[in-house]
Amino acid sequence: MKKNGFTLIETIIAITIAGVISSMLFVVITTGIDSWGFLRGQKKLMQEVKGVLIRMTKEIRRVKSNSSSNIITFTPGDFKFVDIDDNMIEYKRNGANLERNGSILLSGIASPDGLHFTYLDGSGNVATIESNINVVQFNLVVQDGKNVVRLSSGAGIRNR
């Protein structure tokens, strides 16, 4: 007798093997898509935080340097100063937001040290009075879902 076709067992084995291979491919493709989404979000967040750091660095460099009264507030979470154009500028944390003069500059600041200022004198030691501040260092930690970006920068105050 001549056999045409497949037996039931051969068909079941073929379907099982195809199912295992398909599920492995599904896992690989899903992992790749998840990784792509994570990296896309990380890149977007990094660009946003970097832009804010560049702006802060430029503005802090412009602190008016002729008098110590131009640095109004200098705490770890708040820096308020007068720039060379006599504009009052304040960077502070308000909840999960970084604010510049009361307007939200960046959202998603991590808690508790998502924004941290350090004030240094000419020797690199922590400055305790505003007239000794030569350098302002600042750290930002921003979180958006699974994406976390930690960046630091610093700015030397002109003519100090």
Coordinates of C-alpha atoms in Angstrom, one line a residue:
M1 CA 0.0 0.0 0.0
K2 CA 1.3 3.4 -1.0
K3 CA 1.2 6.3 1.6
N4 CA 0.1 9.7 0.5
G5 CA 0.2 12.6 3.0
F6 CA 1.3 12.8 6.6
T7 CA 0.3 10.9 9.7
L8 CA -1.4 12.7 12.6
I9 CA 1.7 12.4 14.7
E10 CA 3.9 13.9 12.0
T11 CA 1.5 16.8 11.6
I12 CA 1.4 17.4 15.4
I13 CA 5.2 17.3 15.7
A14 CA 5.5 19.8 12.7
I15 CA 3.0 22.2 14.3
T16 CA 4.7 22.0 17.7
I17 CA 8.1 22.7 16.2
A18 CA 6.7 25.6 14.2
G19 CA 5.0 27.0 17.3
V20 CA 8.3 26.8 19.4
I21 CA 10.2 28.6 16.6
S22 CA 7.5 31.2 16.3
S23 CA 7.4 31.9 20.0
M24 CA 11.2 32.3 20.1
L25 CA 11.1 34.8 17.2
F26 CA 8.3 36.7 18.9
V27 CA 10.4 37.1 22.1
V28 CA 13.4 38.3 20.0
I29 CA 11.3 40.8 18.0
T30 CA 9.4 42.0 21.1
T31 CA 12.7 42.6 23.0
G32 CA 14.1 44.5 20.1
I33 CA 11.0 46.7 19.9
D34 CA 11.1 47.4 23.7
S35 CA 14.8 48.3 23.5
W36 CA 14.2 50.6 20.6
G37 CA 11.4 52.4 22.5
F38 CA 13.5 52.7 25.6
L39 CA 16.5 54.2 23.7
R40 CA 14.2 56.5 21.8
G41 CA 12.8 57.9 25.1
Q42 CA 16.3 58.0 26.7
K43 CA 17.6 60.1 23.7
K44 CA 14.7 62.5 23.8
L45 CA 15.0 63.0 27.6
M46 CA 18.8 63.4 27.3
Q47 CA 18.4 66.1 24.7
E48 CA 15.9 68.0 26.8
V49 CA 18.0 67.9 29.9
K50 CA 21.1 68.8 28.0
G51 CA 19.4 71.8 26.5
V52 CA 18.3 73.0 30.0
L53 CA 21.9 72.5 31.4
I54 CA 23.4 74.6 28.5
R55 CA 20.9 77.4 29.2
M56 CA 21.5 77.3 33.0
T57 CA 25.3 77.3 32.4
K58 CA 25.1 80.3 30.1
E59 CA 22.9 82.3 32.4
I60 CA 24.8 81.5 35.6
R61 CA 28.0 82.7 33.9
R62 CA 26.3 86.0 33.5
V63 CA 25.9 86.7 37.3
K64 CA 26.7 90.3 37.9
S65 CA 30.1 90.3 39.6
N66 CA 30.6 93.8 41.0
S67 CA 28.8 93.1 44.3
S68 CA 28.0 90.2 46.5
S69 CA 24.5 91.5 46.8
N70 CA 23.8 90.2 43.3
I71 CA 23.5 86.6 44.6
I72 CA 20.2 86.7 46.5
T73 CA 19.7 83.0 47.3
F74 CA 22.1 80.1 47.2
T75 CA 20.8 76.9 48.7
P76 CA 21.1 73.3 47.5
G77 CA 17.7 73.6 45.8
D78 CA 17.5 77.3 44.9
F79 CA 19.8 79.8 43.2
K80 CA 18.6 83.4 42.7
F81 CA 20.9 86.1 41.2
V82 CA 21.1 89.3 39.2
D83 CA 22.7 89.0 35.8
I84 CA 24.9 91.6 34.0
D85 CA 21.8 93.0 32.3
D86 CA 20.2 93.6 35.8
N87 CA 17.7 90.8 35.2
M88 CA 16.6 88.7 38.3
I89 CA 16.9 85.0 37.5
E90 CA 15.9 82.2 39.9
Y91 CA 16.3 78.5 39.4
K92 CA 14.5 76.3 41.9
R93 CA 12.8 73.0 42.3
N94 CA 9.0 73.0 42.9
G95 CA 7.7 69.5 43.3
A96 CA 8.9 67.5 40.3
N97 CA 9.5 70.7 38.2
L98 CA 12.6 72.8 37.7
E99 CA 11.4 76.4 37.5
R100 CA 13.1 79.5 36.1
N101 CA 11.5 82.6 37.5
G102 CA 8.3 80.7 38.3
S103 CA 7.9 79.1 34.8
I104 CA 8.4 75.4 34.4
L105 CA 11.7 74.8 32.5
L106 CA 11.8 71.0 33.0
S107 CA 9.4 68.4 34.4
G108 CA 10.2 65.0 35.9
I109 CA 12.8 66.1 38.4
A110 CA 13.6 63.0 40.6
S111 CA 13.1 63.1 44.3
P112 CA 14.8 64.1 46.6
D113 CA 18.0 65.3 44.9
G114 CA 16.8 65.9 41.4
L115 CA 18.2 69.4 41.5
H116 CA 21.2 70.1 43.6
F117 CA 23.4 73.2 43.5
T118 CA 26.9 73.3 45.0
Y119 CA 28.7 76.7 45.5
L120 CA 32.5 76.7 45.4
D121 CA 35.1 79.4 46.2
G122 CA 38.3 80.0 44.3
S123 CA 40.1 77.1 46.1
G124 CA 37.4 74.6 45.2
N125 CA 36.0 74.5 48.8
V126 CA 32.3 75.0 49.6
A127 CA 31.5 78.7 49.8
T128 CA 29.5 79.8 52.8
I129 CA 29.0 83.5 51.9
E130 CA 27.9 84.8 48.5
S131 CA 30.9 87.1 48.0
N132 CA 33.2 84.0 48.0
I133 CA 31.2 82.1 45.3
N134 CA 33.4 81.6 42.2
V135 CA 31.8 78.4 40.7
V136 CA 28.3 77.1 40.8
Q137 CA 28.0 73.3 40.1
F138 CA 24.6 71.8 39.6
N139 CA 23.2 68.3 39.1
L140 CA 20.0 67.3 37.5
V141 CA 18.3 63.9 37.8
V142 CA 15.2 63.6 35.6
Q143 CA 12.9 60.5 35.3
D144 CA 10.3 59.7 32.7
G145 CA 8.9 56.3 33.2
K146 CA 11.8 53.8 33.0
N147 CA 14.1 56.5 31.5
V148 CA 16.5 58.2 34.0
V149 CA 19.0 60.9 33.0
R150 CA 21.7 62.2 35.4
L151 CA 23.7 65.2 34.2
S152 CA 26.0 67.6 35.9
S153 CA 27.5 70.9 34.9
G154 CA 29.1 73.9 36.4
A155 CA 29.7 77.6 35.6
G156 CA 32.3 80.0 36.7
I157 CA 31.0 83.4 37.6
R158 CA 32.6 86.1 35.5
N159 CA 35.3 88.4 37.0
R160 CA 35.4 86.7 40.4

